[in-house]
Amino acid sequence: MRYDHATLEKKWQERWRAEAPFAAPDRPTGKKAYVLDMFPYPSGQGLHVGHPKGYTATDVVARKRRAEGWSVLHPMGWDAFGLPTENYAIKVQKNPKEIAAANIDNFRRQIQSLGFSYDWTREVNTSDPSYYKWTQWLFLKLYERGLAYKAKAPVNWCPKDQTVLANEQVVNGCCERCGTPVEQKELSQWFFRITAYADRLLAGLEGIEWPERIKAMQRNWIGKSTGAEIAFAGVTESGEEFSVPVFTTRPDTLYGVVAVVLAPEHPLVATVTAPAFRDRVEAFVTEAAAKAERERTESVQKRGTALGVSVRHPLTGANIPLWIADYVLPQYGTGAVMVVPAHDDRDWAFAEAYGFDPLFVIAPPAGIQHGEGAYTGEGIMVNSGPYDGIVNAQAATDIVDALVAVKAGTRAVHWHLRDWLVSRQRYWGAPIPIILCDDCGEVPVPEKDLPVELPDDVDFRPTGESPLARSASFHDVSCPRCGNPARRESDTMDTFVDSSWYFLRYCSPTEDDRPFDPALVAAWCPVDLYVGGAEHAVLHLLYARFVTKVLFDVGALPFDEPARTLRNVGLILGEDGEKMSKSRGNVVNPDDVVAAHGADTFRIYEMFMGPFEDAAPWNEQGIVGVRRFLERAHGLAENVGQASDAALHRLTHQTLAKVSADIEGFRFNTAVSALMILVNAFGKAESVPQQDWETFLQMLSPFAPHLAEELWERLGYDESVARQNWPTADAALLVEDEMKIVVQVDGKMRDALIVPAGIDEESLKGRVLASEKVQTWIRGRHIEKIVVVPGKLVSIVLQKAA
RNA sequence: GCUCCCGUGGUGGAACGGUAGACACGUGCGCCUUAGGAGCGCAUGCCGCAAGGCGUGGGGGUUCAAAUCCCUCCGGGAGCACCA
């Protein structure tokens, strides 16, 4: 019988569609596993071969868990709002709704063609009013708690997409979506106060099993700096007193300050600059303003100019010149720094350019020379008055204490994280549920009026203002508070708001009068295993953590981290080793792979490519080997018999132990390899013992569910192989009666002996020394020692020849 | 520039400090076949007829034993990049 993957896979997929055997129970009974993929953005291009790599991994785990008797929630849905769909809709002059629906249908068809065991009864779509109603509810919850606010602030503006962007969505100064350089604009926008959660977002990383790399990126993004805010007081030429607050993480270097430098944008610049310096300073400020932030921050040169005024050192009273320089950024810290060239690389460069002498206040450890650059390490204090002779860490504490005592400083913490800008001047997103009333100001839309639905009567083209602002039917409303005519907020929300809570919706996807059933969420969540790409490290994964913590505080959730374990799926590259892209012409279409080789082959190939987390190039040749493996397995079904075979039985159980452990450890490549070895052994046997064959099919079923079901059915069983209990490896069979002992002489392998498993050390040594081969290597030499590693090897060390 | 990760056959990759190269691709030879192959068998790190020697980016070290641990250099990737 031929292995006709197309017919066979169609048969099983139809059955799964009709019978929904993978629907999760309403609530878990016993152990539960919530196994989640990052839901896809249903783009017009269709599924990428990279998607099924993560989906297959979660499917293998989900199927194994079910076989182990756990309640499993394994859902799929669509992150359907967003720019690419909207832009395409504008291009073809259709409503984005239609485009999104078509894309979703295509994605669903493609994903279902791969036989994943999703619970399709729980599908969610973020662009559906029944979903975004609750995204709007989430906005209101944040608003109620003062965590959503509108403010005028300098924001990132993408001139191509005609919308503002969150900091997380600006990569190297460019729009994350389209690559256009981002401009700074002063605009009134909606923000989520994620900064209020900075410390908890940092602390929470300790308790979750996420890749260190992702945690490091989040830590870095949150960017906690501990130090001091120090006031440097001064007097202008006209006699007015002023004070410059400076943030530093190195108060220990305070005695090494040679200048204080402000950002060119600092408000004090206008009021303290000495009249004689004004022209030069103004020219410098204008020039700095003209430069894009990128240009300014990329230069290694530290350019600046003096303001012609001094400030006093808070502890020594010494006069310290006040400057401005382009390397000081207005948004970070206090927008002012103390310049310590001896112990900071940037300050060193600045001092070199303008002739300040470095003043060393920390003696480097012996052997390290001063003078060739800044010394940023630890050491003993020097040139620091009363602090000389103590270690710098202690000096940092003592100096801040002294500053506090004279009211010239305080301990301070600064964060890199900034509030999440969530407004978008675009159509295809969830409308922000706020009404703007001339009398009452901002009025939240009452919950009973949700959802605020997207109007259809609009011109979608972006103009820099939300297209919603041009729909009279949308924006003309009466104020819910006073009843007077008012206007709806016309911006929509960042799509990352939609995806920040979707994993909660899967627990009770049809709830109509609340976002989720708290009891069901408490029963299923948090997510036990979350799989997706690393590109979301400081986007979705940070936002989801933030929102989870907010909902925890609201009392809606009994946990405050969304996912216990996170795994990153490695990229699949084109055959040329480059990222797949249309322009390179190296894109592999999953539909073609399924048609040519079958879904099971596709799934196993992606698992077999290499370590799950590594990037790996596609190889059309390589897929053939997997296909052959399944062909062979298929062929073996005709040779299943009742006779038993001790060696095959043992190998089957050894394979079972390995495959089980490898799935747990995400080592799918070696699990597949073990299955191949077993099939090769079955192929060499007279006939395949039915008992071992069944065990094999059970192990195969998470990887190649269609073929496994088919061959299981051929054994005459009515019940699906997916419903069988995951077998347990027989420990007795994992231990061999005989073992191979490697013999090394002076570290080189010289022989290998087969000995009984229970052999004692003395007899083993005897057997080893009796070996002919070993004798030829030790003849005429004295043995210094013999190292015995039980069950592994014997290492003979000879005395050095004279 | 800083931080982290990684360098193993022609290729993707295996290898609790203990037989380096599992498994698979490719290649070679042979077989089945009218023929073809995404079929079957055997071989396949390098040098060597063999015995044996050499081999995990280069150099050094620790160890009875190093792909694995330490130092250093080279190469590649990722993240951060004036975070005061």
PDB file of C-alpha atoms in Angstrom, chain A residues 603-799:
ATOM      1  CA  ARG A 603       6.203  18.924  10.884  1.00  0.00           C
ATOM      2  CA  ILE A 604       8.941  16.403  11.557  1.00  0.00           C
ATOM      3  CA  TYR A 605      11.350  18.134   9.217  1.00  0.00           C
ATOM      4  CA  GLU A 606      11.002  21.388  11.128  1.00  0.00           C
ATOM      5  CA  MET A 607      11.577  19.567  14.396  1.00  0.00           C
ATOM      6  CA  PHE A 608      14.565  17.712  12.972  1.00  0.00           C
ATOM      7  CA  MET A 609      16.356  20.738  11.484  1.00  0.00           C
ATOM      8  CA  GLY A 610      18.435  21.411  14.579  1.00  0.00           C
ATOM      9  CA  PRO A 611      18.084  22.782  18.094  1.00  0.00           C
ATOM     10  CA  PHE A 612      14.663  24.414  18.436  1.00  0.00           C
ATOM     11  CA  GLU A 613      15.982  27.791  19.514  1.00  0.00           C
ATOM     12  CA  ASP A 614      18.605  28.056  16.761  1.00  0.00           C
ATOM     13  CA  ALA A 615      18.157  29.658  13.381  1.00  0.00           C
ATOM     14  CA  ALA A 616      18.453  27.103  10.572  1.00  0.00           C
ATOM     15  CA  PRO A 617      18.381  27.359   6.796  1.00  0.00           C
ATOM     16  CA  TRP A 618      15.670  25.551   4.879  1.00  0.00           C
ATOM     17  CA  ASN A 619      16.947  22.613   2.844  1.00  0.00           C
ATOM     18  CA  GLU A 620      14.682  21.044   0.282  1.00  0.00           C
ATOM     19  CA  GLN A 621      16.994  18.004   0.119  1.00  0.00           C
ATOM     20  CA  GLY A 622      16.859  17.496   3.869  1.00  0.00           C
ATOM     21  CA  ILE A 623      13.109  17.097   3.879  1.00  0.00           C
ATOM     22  CA  VAL A 624      13.495  13.993   1.720  1.00  0.00           C
ATOM     23  CA  GLY A 625      15.175  12.114   4.554  1.00  0.00           C
ATOM     24  CA  VAL A 626      12.192  12.738   6.809  1.00  0.00           C
ATOM     25  CA  ARG A 627       9.817  11.629   4.096  1.00  0.00           C
ATOM     26  CA  ARG A 628      11.790   8.383   3.718  1.00  0.00           C
ATOM     27  CA  PHE A 629      11.540   7.822   7.447  1.00  0.00           C
ATOM     28  CA  LEU A 630       7.749   8.084   7.312  1.00  0.00           C
ATOM     29  CA  GLU A 631       7.622   5.908   4.180  1.00  0.00           C
ATOM     30  CA  ARG A 632       9.563   3.240   6.022  1.00  0.00           C
ATOM     31  CA  ALA A 633       7.312   3.486   9.043  1.00  0.00           C
ATOM     32  CA  HIS A 634       4.307   3.256   6.758  1.00  0.00           C
ATOM     33  CA  GLY A 635       5.733   0.161   5.108  1.00  0.00           C
ATOM     34  CA  LEU A 636       6.421  -1.544   8.440  1.00  0.00           C
ATOM     35  CA  ALA A 637       2.696  -1.610   9.232  1.00  0.00           C
ATOM     36  CA  GLU A 638       2.381  -4.575   6.908  1.00  0.00           C
ATOM     37  CA  ASN A 639       4.969  -6.507   8.826  1.00  0.00           C
ATOM     38  CA  VAL A 640       3.548  -6.337  12.340  1.00  0.00           C
ATOM     39  CA  GLY A 641       3.404  -9.712  14.076  1.00  0.00           C
ATOM     40  CA  GLN A 642       2.856 -11.331  17.441  1.00  0.00           C
ATOM     41  CA  ALA A 643       6.327 -12.789  17.988  1.00  0.00           C
ATOM     42  CA  SER A 644       8.328 -10.878  20.575  1.00  0.00           C
ATOM     43  CA  ASP A 645      11.932  -9.846  20.319  1.00  0.00           C
ATOM     44  CA  ALA A 646      13.855  -8.999  23.481  1.00  0.00           C
ATOM     45  CA  ALA A 647      16.354  -6.698  21.782  1.00  0.00           C
ATOM     46  CA  LEU A 648      13.668  -4.713  19.974  1.00  0.00           C
ATOM     47  CA  HIS A 649      11.623  -4.508  23.125  1.00  0.00           C
ATOM     48  CA  ARG A 650      14.588  -3.115  24.983  1.00  0.00           C
ATOM     49  CA  LEU A 651      15.348  -0.616  22.224  1.00  0.00           C
ATOM     50  CA  THR A 652      11.710   0.466  22.144  1.00  0.00           C
ATOM     51  CA  HIS A 653      11.814   1.293  25.827  1.00  0.00           C
ATOM     52  CA  GLN A 654      15.138   3.050  25.572  1.00  0.00           C
ATOM     53  CA  THR A 655      13.665   5.111  22.742  1.00  0.00           C
ATOM     54  CA  LEU A 656      10.603   5.822  24.836  1.00  0.00           C
ATOM     55  CA  ALA A 657      12.727   7.129  27.699  1.00  0.00           C
ATOM     56  CA  LYS A 658      14.722   9.322  25.345  1.00  0.00           C
ATOM     57  CA  VAL A 659      11.776  10.667  23.366  1.00  0.00           C
ATOM     58  CA  SER A 660       9.860  11.480  26.549  1.00  0.00           C
ATOM     59  CA  ALA A 661      12.794  13.313  28.087  1.00  0.00           C
ATOM     60  CA  ASP A 662      13.691  15.086  24.845  1.00  0.00           C
ATOM     61  CA  ILE A 663      10.176  16.457  24.405  1.00  0.00           C
ATOM     62  CA  GLU A 664      10.278  17.844  27.945  1.00  0.00           C
ATOM     63  CA  GLY A 665      13.633  19.460  27.232  1.00  0.00           C
ATOM     64  CA  PHE A 666      12.591  20.837  23.825  1.00  0.00           C
ATOM     65  CA  ARG A 667      15.201  18.627  22.154  1.00  0.00           C
ATOM     66  CA  PHE A 668      12.899  17.631  19.341  1.00  0.00           C
ATOM     67  CA  ASN A 669      15.742  17.034  16.889  1.00  0.00           C
ATOM     68  CA  THR A 670      17.239  14.247  18.965  1.00  0.00           C
ATOM     69  CA  ALA A 671      13.794  12.830  19.742  1.00  0.00           C
ATOM     70  CA  VAL A 672      13.162  12.454  16.014  1.00  0.00           C
ATOM     71  CA  SER A 673      16.594  10.927  15.564  1.00  0.00           C
ATOM     72  CA  ALA A 674      15.771   8.312  18.225  1.00  0.00           C
ATOM     73  CA  LEU A 675      12.531   7.446  16.423  1.00  0.00           C
ATOM     74  CA  MET A 676      14.477   7.006  13.183  1.00  0.00           C
ATOM     75  CA  ILE A 677      16.893   4.639  14.874  1.00  0.00           C
ATOM     76  CA  LEU A 678      13.987   2.573  16.159  1.00  0.00           C
ATOM     77  CA  VAL A 679      12.356   2.398  12.730  1.00  0.00           C
ATOM     78  CA  ASN A 680      15.655   1.375  11.181  1.00  0.00           C
ATOM     79  CA  ALA A 681      15.887  -1.439  13.717  1.00  0.00           C
ATOM     80  CA  PHE A 682      12.281  -2.495  13.086  1.00  0.00           C
ATOM     81  CA  GLY A 683      13.106  -2.596   9.397  1.00  0.00           C
ATOM     82  CA  LYS A 684      15.892  -5.088   9.916  1.00  0.00           C
ATOM     83  CA  ALA A 685      13.738  -7.442  11.980  1.00  0.00           C
ATOM     84  CA  GLU A 686      11.888 -10.484  10.708  1.00  0.00           C
ATOM     85  CA  SER A 687       8.675  -8.860  11.857  1.00  0.00           C
ATOM     86  CA  VAL A 688       7.750  -5.994  14.151  1.00  0.00           C
ATOM     87  CA  PRO A 689       6.332  -7.119  17.498  1.00  0.00           C
ATOM     88  CA  GLN A 690       2.881  -5.561  17.827  1.00  0.00           C
ATOM     89  CA  GLN A 691       3.418  -4.413  21.387  1.00  0.00           C
ATOM     90  CA  ASP A 692       6.518  -2.405  20.413  1.00  0.00           C
ATOM     91  CA  TRP A 693       4.883  -1.181  17.240  1.00  0.00           C
ATOM     92  CA  GLU A 694       2.054   0.279  19.287  1.00  0.00           C
ATOM     93  CA  THR A 695       4.484   2.032  21.590  1.00  0.00           C
ATOM     94  CA  PHE A 696       6.222   3.443  18.544  1.00  0.00           C
ATOM     95  CA  LEU A 697       2.950   4.770  17.093  1.00  0.00           C
ATOM     96  CA  GLN A 698       2.164   6.473  20.370  1.00  0.00           C
ATOM     97  CA  MET A 699       5.556   8.171  20.351  1.00  0.00           C
ATOM     98  CA  LEU A 700       5.121   9.089  16.701  1.00  0.00           C
ATOM     99  CA  SER A 701       1.660  10.560  17.126  1.00  0.00           C
ATOM    100  CA  PRO A 702       2.636  13.969  18.580  1.00  0.00           C
ATOM    101  CA  PHE A 703       5.027  14.493  15.690  1.00  0.00           C
ATOM    102  CA  ALA A 704       3.138  12.886  12.795  1.00  0.00           C
ATOM    103  CA  PRO A 705      -0.447  12.673  14.016  1.00  0.00           C
ATOM    104  CA  HIS A 706      -2.085  11.801  10.694  1.00  0.00           C
ATOM    105  CA  LEU A 707       0.110   8.824   9.907  1.00  0.00           C
ATOM    106  CA  ALA A 708       0.081   7.623  13.489  1.00  0.00           C
ATOM    107  CA  GLU A 709      -3.727   7.672  13.605  1.00  0.00           C
ATOM    108  CA  GLU A 710      -3.953   5.863  10.283  1.00  0.00           C
ATOM    109  CA  LEU A 711      -1.569   3.081  11.280  1.00  0.00           C
ATOM    110  CA  TRP A 712      -3.205   2.789  14.692  1.00  0.00           C
ATOM    111  CA  GLU A 713      -6.588   2.390  13.044  1.00  0.00           C
ATOM    112  CA  ARG A 714      -5.133  -0.306  10.798  1.00  0.00           C
ATOM    113  CA  LEU A 715      -4.381  -2.324  13.920  1.00  0.00           C
ATOM    114  CA  GLY A 716      -8.135  -2.556  14.321  1.00  0.00           C
ATOM    115  CA  TYR A 717      -8.630  -0.044  17.101  1.00  0.00           C
ATOM    116  CA  ASP A 718     -11.665   2.206  17.142  1.00  0.00           C
ATOM    117  CA  GLU A 719     -10.275   4.690  19.605  1.00  0.00           C
ATOM    118  CA  SER A 720      -7.767   7.296  18.488  1.00  0.00           C
ATOM    119  CA  VAL A 721      -4.083   6.838  19.289  1.00  0.00           C
ATOM    120  CA  ALA A 722      -4.215  10.364  20.726  1.00  0.00           C
ATOM    121  CA  ARG A 723      -6.493   9.037  23.469  1.00  0.00           C
ATOM    122  CA  GLN A 724      -4.100   6.315  24.586  1.00  0.00           C
ATOM    123  CA  ASN A 725      -2.107   6.805  27.773  1.00  0.00           C
ATOM    124  CA  TRP A 726       1.441   7.884  27.196  1.00  0.00           C
ATOM    125  CA  PRO A 727       3.477   4.751  27.890  1.00  0.00           C
ATOM    126  CA  THR A 728       6.065   4.589  30.639  1.00  0.00           C
ATOM    127  CA  ALA A 729       9.529   3.270  29.971  1.00  0.00           C
ATOM    128  CA  ASP A 730      10.259   0.075  31.892  1.00  0.00           C
ATOM    129  CA  ALA A 731      13.259   0.940  34.045  1.00  0.00           C
ATOM    130  CA  ALA A 732      14.414  -2.668  34.048  1.00  0.00           C
ATOM    131  CA  LEU A 733      14.782  -2.538  30.284  1.00  0.00           C
ATOM    132  CA  LEU A 734      16.910   0.578  30.347  1.00  0.00           C
ATOM    133  CA  VAL A 735      19.759  -1.216  32.026  1.00  0.00           C
ATOM    134  CA  GLU A 736      21.774  -3.501  29.783  1.00  0.00           C
ATOM    135  CA  ASP A 737      22.902  -6.955  31.031  1.00  0.00           C
ATOM    136  CA  GLU A 738      26.183  -6.414  29.315  1.00  0.00           C
ATOM    137  CA  MET A 739      28.075  -3.245  28.843  1.00  0.00           C
ATOM    138  CA  LYS A 740      30.833  -1.971  26.719  1.00  0.00           C
ATOM    139  CA  ILE A 741      33.858  -0.763  28.616  1.00  0.00           C
ATOM    140  CA  VAL A 742      36.338   1.434  26.841  1.00  0.00           C
ATOM    141  CA  VAL A 743      39.970   0.982  27.745  1.00  0.00           C
ATOM    142  CA  GLN A 744      42.329   3.916  27.534  1.00  0.00           C
ATOM    143  CA  VAL A 745      46.085   3.708  27.855  1.00  0.00           C
ATOM    144  CA  ASP A 746      47.673   7.076  28.559  1.00  0.00           C
ATOM    145  CA  GLY A 747      44.489   8.781  27.563  1.00  0.00           C
ATOM    146  CA  LYS A 748      44.072   7.093  24.202  1.00  0.00           C
ATOM    147  CA  MET A 749      41.408   4.554  23.434  1.00  0.00           C
ATOM    148  CA  ARG A 750      43.032   1.184  22.820  1.00  0.00           C
ATOM    149  CA  ASP A 751      40.307  -1.389  23.280  1.00  0.00           C
ATOM    150  CA  ALA A 752      36.678  -1.929  24.141  1.00  0.00           C
ATOM    151  CA  LEU A 753      35.434  -4.938  26.100  1.00  0.00           C
ATOM    152  CA  ILE A 754      31.972  -6.370  26.559  1.00  0.00           C
ATOM    153  CA  VAL A 755      31.545  -7.298  30.232  1.00  0.00           C
ATOM    154  CA  PRO A 756      28.611  -8.328  32.415  1.00  0.00           C
ATOM    155  CA  ALA A 757      26.806  -5.343  33.907  1.00  0.00           C
ATOM    156  CA  GLY A 758      27.381  -6.359  37.502  1.00  0.00           C
ATOM    157  CA  ILE A 759      31.116  -6.939  37.267  1.00  0.00           C
ATOM    158  CA  ASP A 760      33.186  -5.825  40.248  1.00  0.00           C
ATOM    159  CA  GLU A 761      36.139  -3.519  39.878  1.00  0.00           C
ATOM    160  CA  GLU A 762      38.850  -6.098  40.512  1.00  0.00           C
ATOM    161  CA  SER A 763      37.565  -8.595  37.958  1.00  0.00           C
ATOM    162  CA  LEU A 764      37.111  -5.752  35.502  1.00  0.00           C
ATOM    163  CA  LYS A 765      40.750  -4.711  35.938  1.00  0.00           C
ATOM    164  CA  GLY A 766      41.741  -8.336  35.465  1.00  0.00           C
ATOM    165  CA  ARG A 767      39.773  -8.590  32.239  1.00  0.00           C
ATOM    166  CA  VAL A 768      41.260  -5.369  30.988  1.00  0.00           C
ATOM    167  CA  LEU A 769      44.849  -6.359  31.733  1.00  0.00           C
ATOM    168  CA  ALA A 770      44.261  -9.724  30.116  1.00  0.00           C
ATOM    169  CA  SER A 771      43.353  -8.033  26.884  1.00  0.00           C
ATOM    170  CA  GLU A 772      45.770  -8.777  24.109  1.00  0.00           C
ATOM    171  CA  LYS A 773      45.491  -5.283  22.654  1.00  0.00           C
ATOM    172  CA  VAL A 774      46.024  -3.635  26.000  1.00  0.00           C
ATOM    173  CA  GLN A 775      49.068  -5.806  26.661  1.00  0.00           C
ATOM    174  CA  THR A 776      50.755  -4.679  23.456  1.00  0.00           C
ATOM    175  CA  TRP A 777      50.449  -1.089  24.668  1.00  0.00           C
ATOM    176  CA  ILE A 778      51.674  -1.616  28.217  1.00  0.00           C
ATOM    177  CA  ARG A 779      54.355  -4.213  27.549  1.00  0.00           C
ATOM    178  CA  GLY A 780      57.589  -3.357  29.312  1.00  0.00           C
ATOM    179  CA  ARG A 781      56.144  -0.342  31.135  1.00  0.00           C
ATOM    180  CA  HIS A 782      55.121   0.210  34.724  1.00  0.00           C
ATOM    181  CA  ILE A 783      51.539   1.042  35.492  1.00  0.00           C
ATOM    182  CA  GLU A 784      51.256   4.152  37.640  1.00  0.00           C
ATOM    183  CA  LYS A 785      47.546   3.911  38.270  1.00  0.00           C
ATOM    184  CA  ILE A 786      44.293   2.609  36.915  1.00  0.00           C
ATOM    185  CA  VAL A 787      41.198   4.829  36.907  1.00  0.00           C
ATOM    186  CA  VAL A 788      37.901   2.963  36.736  1.00  0.00           C
ATOM    187  CA  VAL A 789      34.766   4.816  35.784  1.00  0.00           C
ATOM    188  CA  PRO A 790      31.972   2.356  36.554  1.00  0.00           C
ATOM    189  CA  GLY A 791      29.964   1.376  33.530  1.00  0.00           C
ATOM    190  CA  LYS A 792      32.099   3.480  31.231  1.00  0.00           C
ATOM    191  CA  LEU A 793      35.786   2.968  30.998  1.00  0.00           C
ATOM    192  CA  VAL A 794      39.082   1.946  32.464  1.00  0.00           C
ATOM    193  CA  SER A 795      41.986   4.320  32.067  1.00  0.00           C
ATOM    194  CA  ILE A 796      45.508   2.942  32.505  1.00  0.00           C
ATOM    195  CA  VAL A 797      48.179   5.504  33.276  1.00  0.00           C
ATOM    196  CA  LEU A 798      51.728   4.384  32.610  1.00  0.00           C
ATOM    197  CA  GLN A 799      54.795   5.648  34.364  1.00  0.00           C
TER     198      GLN A 799
END
